[in-house]
Coordinates of C-alpha atoms and ligand atoms in Angstrom, one line a residue:
M1 CA -0.6 10.3 -24.1
S2 CA -2.2 7.0 -23.5
F3 CA -0.9 3.4 -22.9
D4 CA -1.1 1.8 -26.2
T5 CA 1.6 4.2 -27.3
L6 CA 4.3 2.7 -25.0
G7 CA 4.6 -0.7 -26.8
L8 CA 3.1 -3.2 -24.7
N9 CA 1.2 -6.1 -25.9
A10 CA -2.4 -6.4 -26.3
E11 CA -2.6 -8.4 -22.6
L12 CA -1.1 -6.5 -20.8
L13 CA -2.9 -3.4 -22.2
R14 CA -6.2 -5.1 -21.4
A15 CA -5.1 -6.0 -18.1
V16 CA -4.1 -2.0 -17.7
A17 CA -7.3 -1.1 -18.9
D18 CA -9.3 -3.6 -16.3
Q19 CA -7.7 -1.7 -13.5
G20 CA -8.9 1.9 -15.2
Y21 CA -5.9 3.3 -16.2
S22 CA -6.5 6.3 -18.6
E23 CA -3.1 7.5 -19.1
P24 CA 0.5 5.7 -17.8
T25 CA 2.0 8.0 -14.8
P26 CA 5.5 10.1 -15.2
I27 CA 7.3 7.1 -14.3
Q28 CA 5.6 4.7 -16.2
R29 CA 6.3 6.7 -19.4
Q30 CA 9.7 6.8 -18.8
A31 CA 10.2 3.5 -17.1
I32 CA 8.2 1.3 -19.9
P33 CA 10.0 1.6 -22.9
A34 CA 13.8 1.7 -21.5
I35 CA 13.2 -1.7 -19.9
L36 CA 11.5 -3.0 -23.0
R37 CA 14.7 -1.8 -24.9
G38 CA 16.2 -4.5 -23.0
G39 CA 18.8 -2.2 -21.0
D40 CA 19.9 -2.2 -16.7
L41 CA 17.9 0.8 -15.4
L42 CA 18.3 3.9 -12.6
A43 CA 15.1 5.4 -11.5
G44 CA 14.2 7.6 -8.7
A45 CA 10.8 7.3 -7.5
Q46 CA 9.0 6.5 -5.0
T47 CA 5.8 5.1 -3.7
G48 CA 2.9 6.3 -4.8
T49 CA 4.1 7.1 -8.2
G50 CA 2.8 3.9 -10.3
K51 CA 6.7 2.6 -10.3
T52 CA 5.1 -1.0 -9.7
A53 CA 3.6 -0.9 -12.8
G54 CA 6.8 0.8 -14.0
F55 CA 8.6 -2.3 -14.0
T56 CA 5.5 -4.8 -13.8
L57 CA 4.6 -4.0 -17.6
P58 CA 7.4 -4.4 -19.3
L59 CA 8.8 -6.9 -17.0
L60 CA 6.1 -8.8 -17.9
Q61 CA 6.2 -8.2 -21.5
R62 CA 9.7 -9.4 -22.2
L63 CA 8.8 -12.9 -20.2
T64 CA 6.6 -13.4 -22.2
D65 CA 8.7 -11.9 -26.0
N66 CA 11.0 -14.7 -25.0
P67 CA 9.8 -17.4 -23.9
V68 CA 11.9 -20.4 -22.5
A69 CA 13.0 -22.6 -24.9
D70 CA 13.8 -25.9 -22.9
G71 CA 9.9 -26.5 -20.9
R72 CA 11.3 -25.7 -18.2
R73 CA 9.8 -22.9 -15.2
P74 CA 12.9 -21.4 -13.8
I75 CA 12.9 -18.2 -12.1
R76 CA 12.9 -16.0 -15.1
A77 CA 12.5 -12.4 -12.8
L78 CA 13.1 -11.2 -9.4
V79 CA 12.2 -8.6 -7.4
L80 CA 14.0 -7.4 -4.2
T81 CA 11.3 -5.4 -1.9
P82 CA 12.8 -4.4 1.5
T83 CA 9.1 -4.8 3.7
R84 CA 6.9 -7.6 4.0
E85 CA 4.2 -5.6 3.1
L86 CA 5.8 -4.2 -0.3
A87 CA 6.8 -7.9 -1.3
A88 CA 3.0 -8.5 -1.0
Q89 CA 1.9 -5.6 -3.0
V90 CA 4.4 -6.0 -5.8
A91 CA 2.5 -10.0 -6.2
E92 CA 0.0 -8.5 -6.0
S93 CA 0.5 -6.3 -8.9
V94 CA 2.4 -8.7 -10.8
G95 CA -0.8 -10.6 -10.4
T96 CA -2.8 -7.7 -11.5
Y97 CA -1.3 -7.1 -14.6
G98 CA -0.4 -10.8 -15.6
R99 CA -3.2 -11.9 -15.2
H100 CA -4.0 -12.5 -18.7
L101 CA -1.0 -14.2 -19.1
P102 CA 0.2 -17.2 -18.6
L103 CA 3.0 -16.3 -16.5
K104 CA 3.6 -17.9 -12.9
Y105 CA 4.5 -16.0 -10.0
A106 CA 5.7 -16.7 -6.2
V107 CA 5.9 -14.6 -3.3
V108 CA 8.2 -15.1 -0.5
F109 CA 8.3 -13.4 2.9
G110 CA 9.5 -13.8 6.6
G111 CA 7.0 -14.8 9.0
V112 CA 5.3 -17.1 8.0
G113 CA 5.5 -21.0 7.2
I114 CA 8.1 -21.9 5.1
N115 CA 6.4 -25.3 3.2
P116 CA 3.8 -23.9 1.7
Q117 CA 6.1 -21.2 0.0
I118 CA 8.8 -24.3 -1.4
K119 CA 5.7 -26.9 -2.3
Q120 CA 5.0 -23.3 -4.7
L121 CA 8.8 -22.8 -5.7
R122 CA 8.9 -26.7 -6.4
S123 CA 5.6 -26.2 -9.0
G124 CA 7.4 -23.9 -11.0
V125 CA 6.9 -19.8 -10.5
D126 CA 8.4 -17.5 -14.1
I127 CA 8.8 -13.9 -11.4
L128 CA 9.9 -13.8 -7.8
V129 CA 8.8 -11.3 -5.0
A130 CA 10.8 -11.9 -2.3
T131 CA 12.4 -10.4 0.8
P132 CA 16.1 -10.8 1.1
G133 CA 16.6 -12.6 4.3
R134 CA 13.5 -15.1 3.2
L135 CA 14.7 -15.8 0.0
L136 CA 18.3 -16.6 1.0
D137 CA 16.7 -19.3 3.3
H138 CA 15.6 -20.7 0.3
V139 CA 18.9 -20.4 -0.6
S140 CA 20.3 -22.8 1.9
Q141 CA 17.5 -24.7 2.0
K142 CA 17.9 -25.4 -2.1
T143 CA 14.1 -24.9 -2.4
L144 CA 15.3 -22.4 -5.7
D145 CA 17.1 -22.0 -8.7
L146 CA 18.2 -18.2 -9.0
S147 CA 21.0 -19.0 -12.2
R148 CA 18.7 -18.3 -14.6
V149 CA 17.3 -15.4 -13.5
E150 CA 17.1 -12.9 -16.5
I151 CA 15.6 -9.3 -15.0
L152 CA 16.4 -8.3 -11.4
V153 CA 14.6 -5.6 -9.5
L154 CA 15.9 -3.8 -6.6
D155 CA 12.4 -1.7 -5.5
E156 CA 12.9 0.6 -2.7
A157 CA 16.4 0.5 -2.5
D158 CA 17.2 2.6 -0.2
R159 CA 15.2 1.4 2.2
M160 CA 16.5 -2.5 1.6
L161 CA 19.4 -0.7 2.8
D162 CA 18.5 1.5 5.6
M163 CA 17.1 -1.8 6.7
G164 CA 20.9 -3.3 7.0
F165 CA 20.2 -6.2 3.7
I166 CA 23.1 -4.4 2.4
R167 CA 25.0 -8.0 2.8
D168 CA 22.2 -10.1 1.8
I169 CA 22.0 -8.6 -1.3
R170 CA 25.6 -8.7 -2.1
K171 CA 24.7 -12.5 -1.2
I172 CA 21.8 -12.6 -3.4
L173 CA 23.5 -11.1 -6.4
A174 CA 26.8 -13.7 -6.5
L175 CA 24.3 -16.6 -7.2
L176 CA 22.5 -14.7 -10.1
P177 CA 23.8 -14.9 -13.4
R178 CA 26.5 -12.1 -15.0
N179 CA 24.0 -11.4 -18.0
R180 CA 20.7 -9.9 -17.0
Q181 CA 18.4 -6.5 -16.7
N182 CA 19.1 -5.1 -13.6
L183 CA 16.4 -2.2 -12.7
L184 CA 17.2 0.0 -9.3
F185 CA 14.4 2.0 -8.5
S186 CA 15.1 4.2 -5.2
A187 CA 13.5 6.9 -3.8
T188 CA 16.6 8.4 -2.4
F189 CA 20.3 8.7 -3.4
S190 CA 23.2 8.2 -0.8
D191 CA 26.4 7.8 -1.5
E192 CA 25.3 3.7 -0.4
I193 CA 23.0 3.6 -3.2
K194 CA 25.0 4.8 -6.1
K195 CA 27.5 2.7 -5.1
L196 CA 25.5 -0.2 -5.6
A197 CA 24.0 1.4 -8.5
D198 CA 27.6 1.5 -10.1
D199 CA 28.3 -2.3 -9.1
L200 CA 25.6 -3.4 -10.1
L201 CA 24.5 -1.3 -12.9
N202 CA 25.8 -1.8 -16.8
S203 CA 25.3 1.8 -18.6
P204 CA 21.8 2.5 -17.2
A205 CA 18.9 4.6 -18.6
M206 CA 18.7 6.9 -15.9
I207 CA 14.8 8.8 -14.9
E208 CA 13.9 11.0 -12.2
V209 CA 10.2 11.6 -11.4
A210 CA 9.5 14.2 -9.1
R211 CA 8.4 13.5 -5.2
R212 CA 4.2 12.8 -5.5
N213 CA 3.4 11.7 -2.0
T214 CA 5.8 13.2 0.2
A215 CA 2.7 14.1 2.1
A216 CA 1.5 16.1 -0.7
E217 CA 1.8 19.5 -0.8
L218 CA -1.6 19.6 -2.0
V219 CA -3.6 17.8 0.5
S220 CA -4.4 19.4 3.8
Q221 CA -3.9 17.2 6.7
R222 CA -5.2 17.6 10.2
V223 CA -5.6 15.2 13.1
H224 CA -8.8 15.3 15.2
P225 CA -7.7 13.3 19.1
V226 CA -10.9 12.0 19.5
D227 CA -11.8 9.2 22.0
R228 CA -11.9 5.6 20.9
E229 CA -15.3 5.5 21.5
R230 CA -16.6 8.6 20.1
K231 CA -15.2 8.3 16.6
R232 CA -17.8 7.3 14.7
E233 CA -20.3 10.3 16.2
L234 CA -17.5 12.8 15.5
L235 CA -17.0 11.2 12.0
S236 CA -20.9 11.4 11.3
Y237 CA -20.6 14.8 12.7
L238 CA -18.0 16.0 10.6
I239 CA -19.7 14.9 7.3
G240 CA -23.1 16.5 8.2
S241 CA -21.9 19.5 9.7
Q242 CA -19.7 20.3 7.2
N243 CA -21.5 19.0 4.0
W244 CA -18.9 16.5 2.3
R245 CA -20.8 14.6 -0.5
Q246 CA -17.9 12.1 -1.0
V247 CA -15.9 10.7 1.7
L248 CA -13.4 7.5 1.4
V249 CA -12.7 6.5 4.9
F250 CA -9.7 3.9 5.8
T251 CA -10.2 1.2 8.7
R252 CA -8.1 -1.2 9.8
T253 CA -10.0 -4.4 9.0
K254 CA -12.6 -5.6 7.0
H255 CA -15.1 -6.5 10.2
G256 CA -14.7 -2.5 10.9
A257 CA -15.0 -1.4 7.6
N258 CA -17.9 -3.4 7.3
R259 CA -19.6 -2.2 10.9
L260 CA -18.3 1.4 9.8
A261 CA -20.9 1.7 7.3
Q262 CA -23.9 0.1 8.6
Q263 CA -23.6 2.7 11.6
L264 CA -23.0 5.5 9.3
E265 CA -26.3 4.1 7.7
R266 CA -28.1 4.3 10.4
D267 CA -27.2 7.4 11.2
G268 CA -28.3 8.8 7.8
I269 CA -25.3 8.8 5.8
S270 CA -25.0 6.4 2.5
S271 CA -22.1 4.4 2.6
A272 CA -20.9 1.5 1.3
A273 CA -17.7 -1.3 2.4
I274 CA -15.3 -2.2 0.2
H275 CA -12.5 -5.0 1.4
G276 CA -11.4 -8.2 0.0
N277 CA -14.3 -10.5 1.0
K278 CA -16.9 -9.0 -1.0
S279 CA -17.7 -10.1 -4.4
Q280 CA -15.7 -8.2 -7.4
G281 CA -19.0 -7.5 -8.2
A282 CA -19.9 -6.1 -5.1
R283 CA -16.9 -4.0 -5.0
T284 CA -16.9 -2.7 -8.4
R285 CA -20.9 -1.9 -7.9
A286 CA -19.6 0.2 -4.7
L287 CA -17.6 1.9 -6.1
A288 CA -19.7 2.7 -9.1
D289 CA -22.5 4.2 -6.6
F290 CA -19.7 5.6 -4.8
K291 CA -18.8 7.6 -8.2
Q292 CA -22.0 8.4 -9.4
G293 CA -22.4 10.1 -6.0
A294 CA -25.3 7.4 -5.3
V295 CA -22.9 6.6 -1.8
R296 CA -21.7 9.2 0.3
V297 CA -19.1 7.6 1.9
L298 CA -16.9 4.1 1.0
V299 CA -15.7 2.4 3.8
A300 CA -12.4 0.6 2.5
T301 CA -9.2 -1.3 3.6
D302 CA -6.3 -0.8 3.0
I303 CA -5.6 -3.5 0.5
A304 CA -8.9 -3.1 -0.9
A305 CA -8.6 0.5 -1.4
R306 CA -5.4 -0.2 -4.0
G307 CA -5.2 0.0 -7.1
L308 CA -9.0 1.4 -7.2
D309 CA -9.3 4.3 -9.6
I310 CA -10.7 6.5 -7.0
D311 CA -8.6 9.2 -7.8
Q312 CA -9.1 13.2 -7.0
L313 CA -11.4 13.1 -4.4
P314 CA -11.7 15.8 -1.7
H315 CA -12.0 13.9 1.4
V316 CA -10.0 11.3 2.9
V317 CA -10.9 10.1 6.4
N318 CA -8.7 7.9 8.8
F319 CA -10.9 6.9 10.8
E320 CA -8.2 4.4 12.0
L321 CA -4.4 5.3 11.5
P322 CA -2.5 2.6 9.6
N323 CA -0.5 -0.3 11.2
V324 CA 2.2 0.5 8.9
P325 CA 3.0 4.3 8.8
E326 CA 3.8 4.2 4.6
D327 CA 0.4 2.9 4.4
Y328 CA -1.0 6.7 5.8
V329 CA 1.1 7.7 2.3
H330 CA -0.8 5.7 0.2
R331 CA -3.9 6.4 1.7
I332 CA -3.7 10.3 1.9
G333 CA -2.7 10.5 -1.4
R334 CA -6.2 9.4 -2.6
T335 CA -7.1 13.1 -2.5
G336 CA -5.2 16.5 -3.8
R337 CA -3.8 14.8 -7.2
A338 CA -4.1 16.2 -10.2
G339 CA -3.7 20.0 -8.6
N340 CA -6.7 19.3 -6.7
E341 CA -6.8 20.1 -3.5
G342 CA -7.8 17.8 -0.5
E343 CA -7.8 17.2 2.7
A344 CA -6.9 14.2 5.2
I345 CA -8.0 13.9 8.3
S346 CA -7.2 11.2 10.9
L347 CA -9.3 10.7 14.1
V348 CA -6.7 9.7 16.2
C349 CA -7.5 8.1 20.2
V350 CA -5.1 8.1 23.2
D351 CA -4.4 4.2 21.8
E352 CA -3.1 5.0 18.4
R353 CA -0.3 7.5 19.7
S354 CA 3.1 5.6 18.4
L355 CA 1.3 4.9 15.1
L356 CA 0.8 8.3 14.9
R357 CA 4.6 8.9 16.2
D358 CA 6.2 6.7 13.4
I359 CA 4.3 8.3 10.6
E360 CA 5.1 11.9 11.7
R361 CA 8.5 10.6 11.5
L362 CA 7.9 9.0 8.2
L363 CA 6.8 12.1 7.0
K364 CA 9.2 14.0 9.0
R365 CA 6.9 16.0 10.5
E366 CA 4.2 16.8 12.8
L367 CA 0.8 17.0 11.9
P368 CA -1.7 19.4 12.8
K369 CA -4.1 18.6 15.4
Q370 CA -7.2 20.0 16.4
I371 CA -9.6 19.1 18.7
I372 CA -13.3 19.8 17.7
D373 CA -15.3 21.0 20.3
G374 CA -17.5 18.7 22.1
Y375 CA -15.2 15.9 21.0
E376 CA -12.3 16.9 23.4
P377 CA -10.9 13.3 25.1
D378 CA -11.4 12.5 27.9
P379 CA -8.1 12.7 29.6
S380 CA -8.6 9.8 32.7
I381 CA -9.2 7.1 29.5
K382 CA -5.5 5.2 29.8
P383 CA -4.7 3.8 25.9
E384 CA -5.0 0.5 25.5
P385 CA -3.3 -2.3 22.8
I386 CA -4.2 -2.1 19.7
N387 CA -4.9 -5.3 18.2
K388 CA -3.3 -5.2 15.2
G389 CA -4.6 -8.4 13.6
R390 CA -2.1 -10.9 12.4
G391 CA -1.3 -8.6 9.2
A392 CA 0.7 -6.1 11.2
R393 CA 4.4 -5.6 10.4
G394 CA 6.9 -7.2 13.4
N395 CA 4.3 -9.8 14.7
G396 CA 5.4 -13.1 13.1
N397 CA 2.7 -12.7 9.1
A398 CA 2.4 -9.8 7.5
N399 CA 1.4 -11.2 4.8
A400 CA -0.4 -8.5 2.2
G401 CA -2.6 -10.3 0.1
G402 CA -0.9 -11.2 -3.1
N403 CA -4.5 -11.8 -4.4
G404 CA -4.6 -15.4 -5.0
R405 CA -8.0 -14.5 -7.1
Q406 CA -5.9 -14.0 -10.4
G407 CA -5.0 -16.8 -11.5
N408 CA -2.2 -17.6 -10.8
K409 CA -2.9 -18.0 -7.2
A410 CA 0.2 -17.4 -6.9
V411 CA 0.1 -16.8 -2.7
P412 CA -1.9 -19.2 -0.3
A413 CA -5.6 -17.2 0.0
S414 CA -4.4 -18.8 3.7
H415 CA -1.4 -16.3 3.7
R416 CA -4.0 -12.8 2.7
R417 CA -3.8 -10.4 5.1
D418 CA -7.1 -9.9 4.3
A419 CA -7.9 -13.0 5.8
N420 CA -6.8 -11.9 9.0
A421 CA -9.4 -9.5 9.0
R422 CA -12.2 -12.2 9.7
K423 CA -11.2 -12.6 13.3
G424 CA -12.7 -8.5 13.3
R425 CA -11.1 -6.8 15.9
S426 CA -9.7 -3.6 15.2
G427 CA -11.2 -1.6 18.0
G428 CA -12.4 1.4 16.1
G429 CA -16.2 1.8 15.1
Q430 CA -17.9 1.1 18.6
P431 CA -21.3 2.7 19.1
G432 CA -20.8 6.6 19.9
R433 CA -22.9 7.8 23.2
G434 CA -26.1 8.8 21.2
K435 CA -25.0 12.1 19.9
S436 CA -25.7 11.8 15.8
A437 CA -25.3 13.9 13.1
A438 CA -28.1 15.5 13.3
A439 CA -27.5 16.4 17.0
P440 CA -23.3 17.5 17.1
G441 CA -21.1 19.4 19.3
T442 CA -21.3 23.3 18.5
G443 CA -18.7 22.8 15.6
K444 CA -16.4 25.7 17.1
H445 CA -12.9 24.3 16.4
S446 CA -10.8 24.6 19.7
A447 CA -7.7 26.8 19.5
Q448 CA -5.6 25.2 22.1
G449 CA -6.0 22.0 20.3
K450 CA -3.0 20.7 20.5
S451 CA -1.4 21.3 23.9
R452 CA -5.0 19.8 24.8
W453 CA -4.0 16.5 22.8
R454 CA -0.7 16.5 24.8
K455 CA -2.4 16.7 27.8
A456 CA -4.7 14.4 26.9
A457 CA -2.6 11.6 25.2
Q458 CA -0.3 11.8 28.4
G459 CA -3.2 10.3 30.7
Ligands
AMP1 P1 2.9 2.4 -7.0 O1 3.7 4.1 -7.0 O2 3.5 1.7 -7.5 O3 2.7 2.0 -5.8 O4 1.8 2.9 -7.3 C1 0.3 4.3 -6.7 C2 -1.0 3.4 -7.0 O5 -1.3 4.2 -8.7 C3 -1.5 2.4 -7.2 O6 -2.6 2.7 -6.3 C4 -2.2 2.2 -8.2 O7 -2.7 0.9 -8.3 C5 -2.2 3.0 -9.2 N1 -1.9 3.7 -10.6 C6 -0.3 2.9 -11.3 N2 -0.4 3.0 -12.7 C7 -1.4 4.0 -12.5 C8 -2.0 4.7 -13.8 N3 -1.2 4.8 -14.4 N4 -2.9 5.8 -13.8 C9 -3.7 5.7 -12.5 N5 -3.4 4.7 -11.1 C10 -2.3 4.3 -11.6

């Protein structure tokens, strides 16, 4: 089935084609026609299913099909998300899918200055993506008006409730016009969600798609504990000794991505880095080379990898664990797709213990640890704080992107998460201690990996 049959207009189909999507995901197949019909929707879907495009595409189309008559530019669609990261991601998708349309969007969330947001809101936006707290700040400052919202999306509603946003949500609902379309997306359906859905939705269409990325059953996941300074060396060894031909490697920062790609090249492994500082042309080229096998390793940041059509990879490596556990799920979702088996490997040093714990908590299981002989962590190495960059959650500036490149320049470039990486300190990617792919350890895997990791981690 192709996108053409879903009833989307030419501009949206063009944007979808730009992304390289060949066919809609199951949630898109169901959600797009349902939303285009104009009714409410209750959708069970989690991250990784393509849900964002599932609501963004028909939302854009509905706004385009029914332009406002009075020439003003009220907020006509409101998307609420639990986290800043998700808000930024959704806004980026709005920009991506709406790139050939004249609609304007903005994203507002806390932890960043409110004034640029006010300025932007004042200039008029059709679509607003927001976290509840900052949205209410704007409401109390009277810097936005929600009285003409036609479409409300609650994205990851279960997480919003888990995070204690129910009162904020109810306050926001009270500010919206009665007559509107409501779309509620949730990965789980607790009694609280059902109650919210009951109160909010009017005879909704109901769709549910299979969970895809719950630590994707098809993806075999493994942690290799290793010292901070020896990650690059271990990576080269793994690639060389296992003869991996196509590996997507994640780093936390753009600087880290560049440095690692250069170091791998020096180890004789053809590599390219892909991140937000590279021009679109350079990114496209790197991706094409990678797909064709001309480049063996693609080193990417989370933001850069998002939206890239690089499915069905055999190997994904977390050179550094992501700051946000959900990003881990995004990353490993790049492999093991469509029935193919994949392998997701994380090189984890002593500094990253709490990041790993957060990921395991999210996955609700412990990941197998395996120490590679010759790369045993040195228990005397003390953990060092991870410089999460200004883009990390909880440190006041979690703005991920919003990708102002797409014409709708809704997110000030100065707010982009990628801009933070210019600071370029991420820990990983330091030069190894002289070993390379050509001079690996013995390559035997240690049976006592887990207990030794524990011991090392306590060091
Ligand atoms: P989401 O569940 O919205 O977070 O999307 C997960 C990932 O799937 C994102 O990286 C999207 O760019 C990608 N994606 C969305 N729709 C499609 C599609 N029809 N084909 C391939 N990838 C898609």
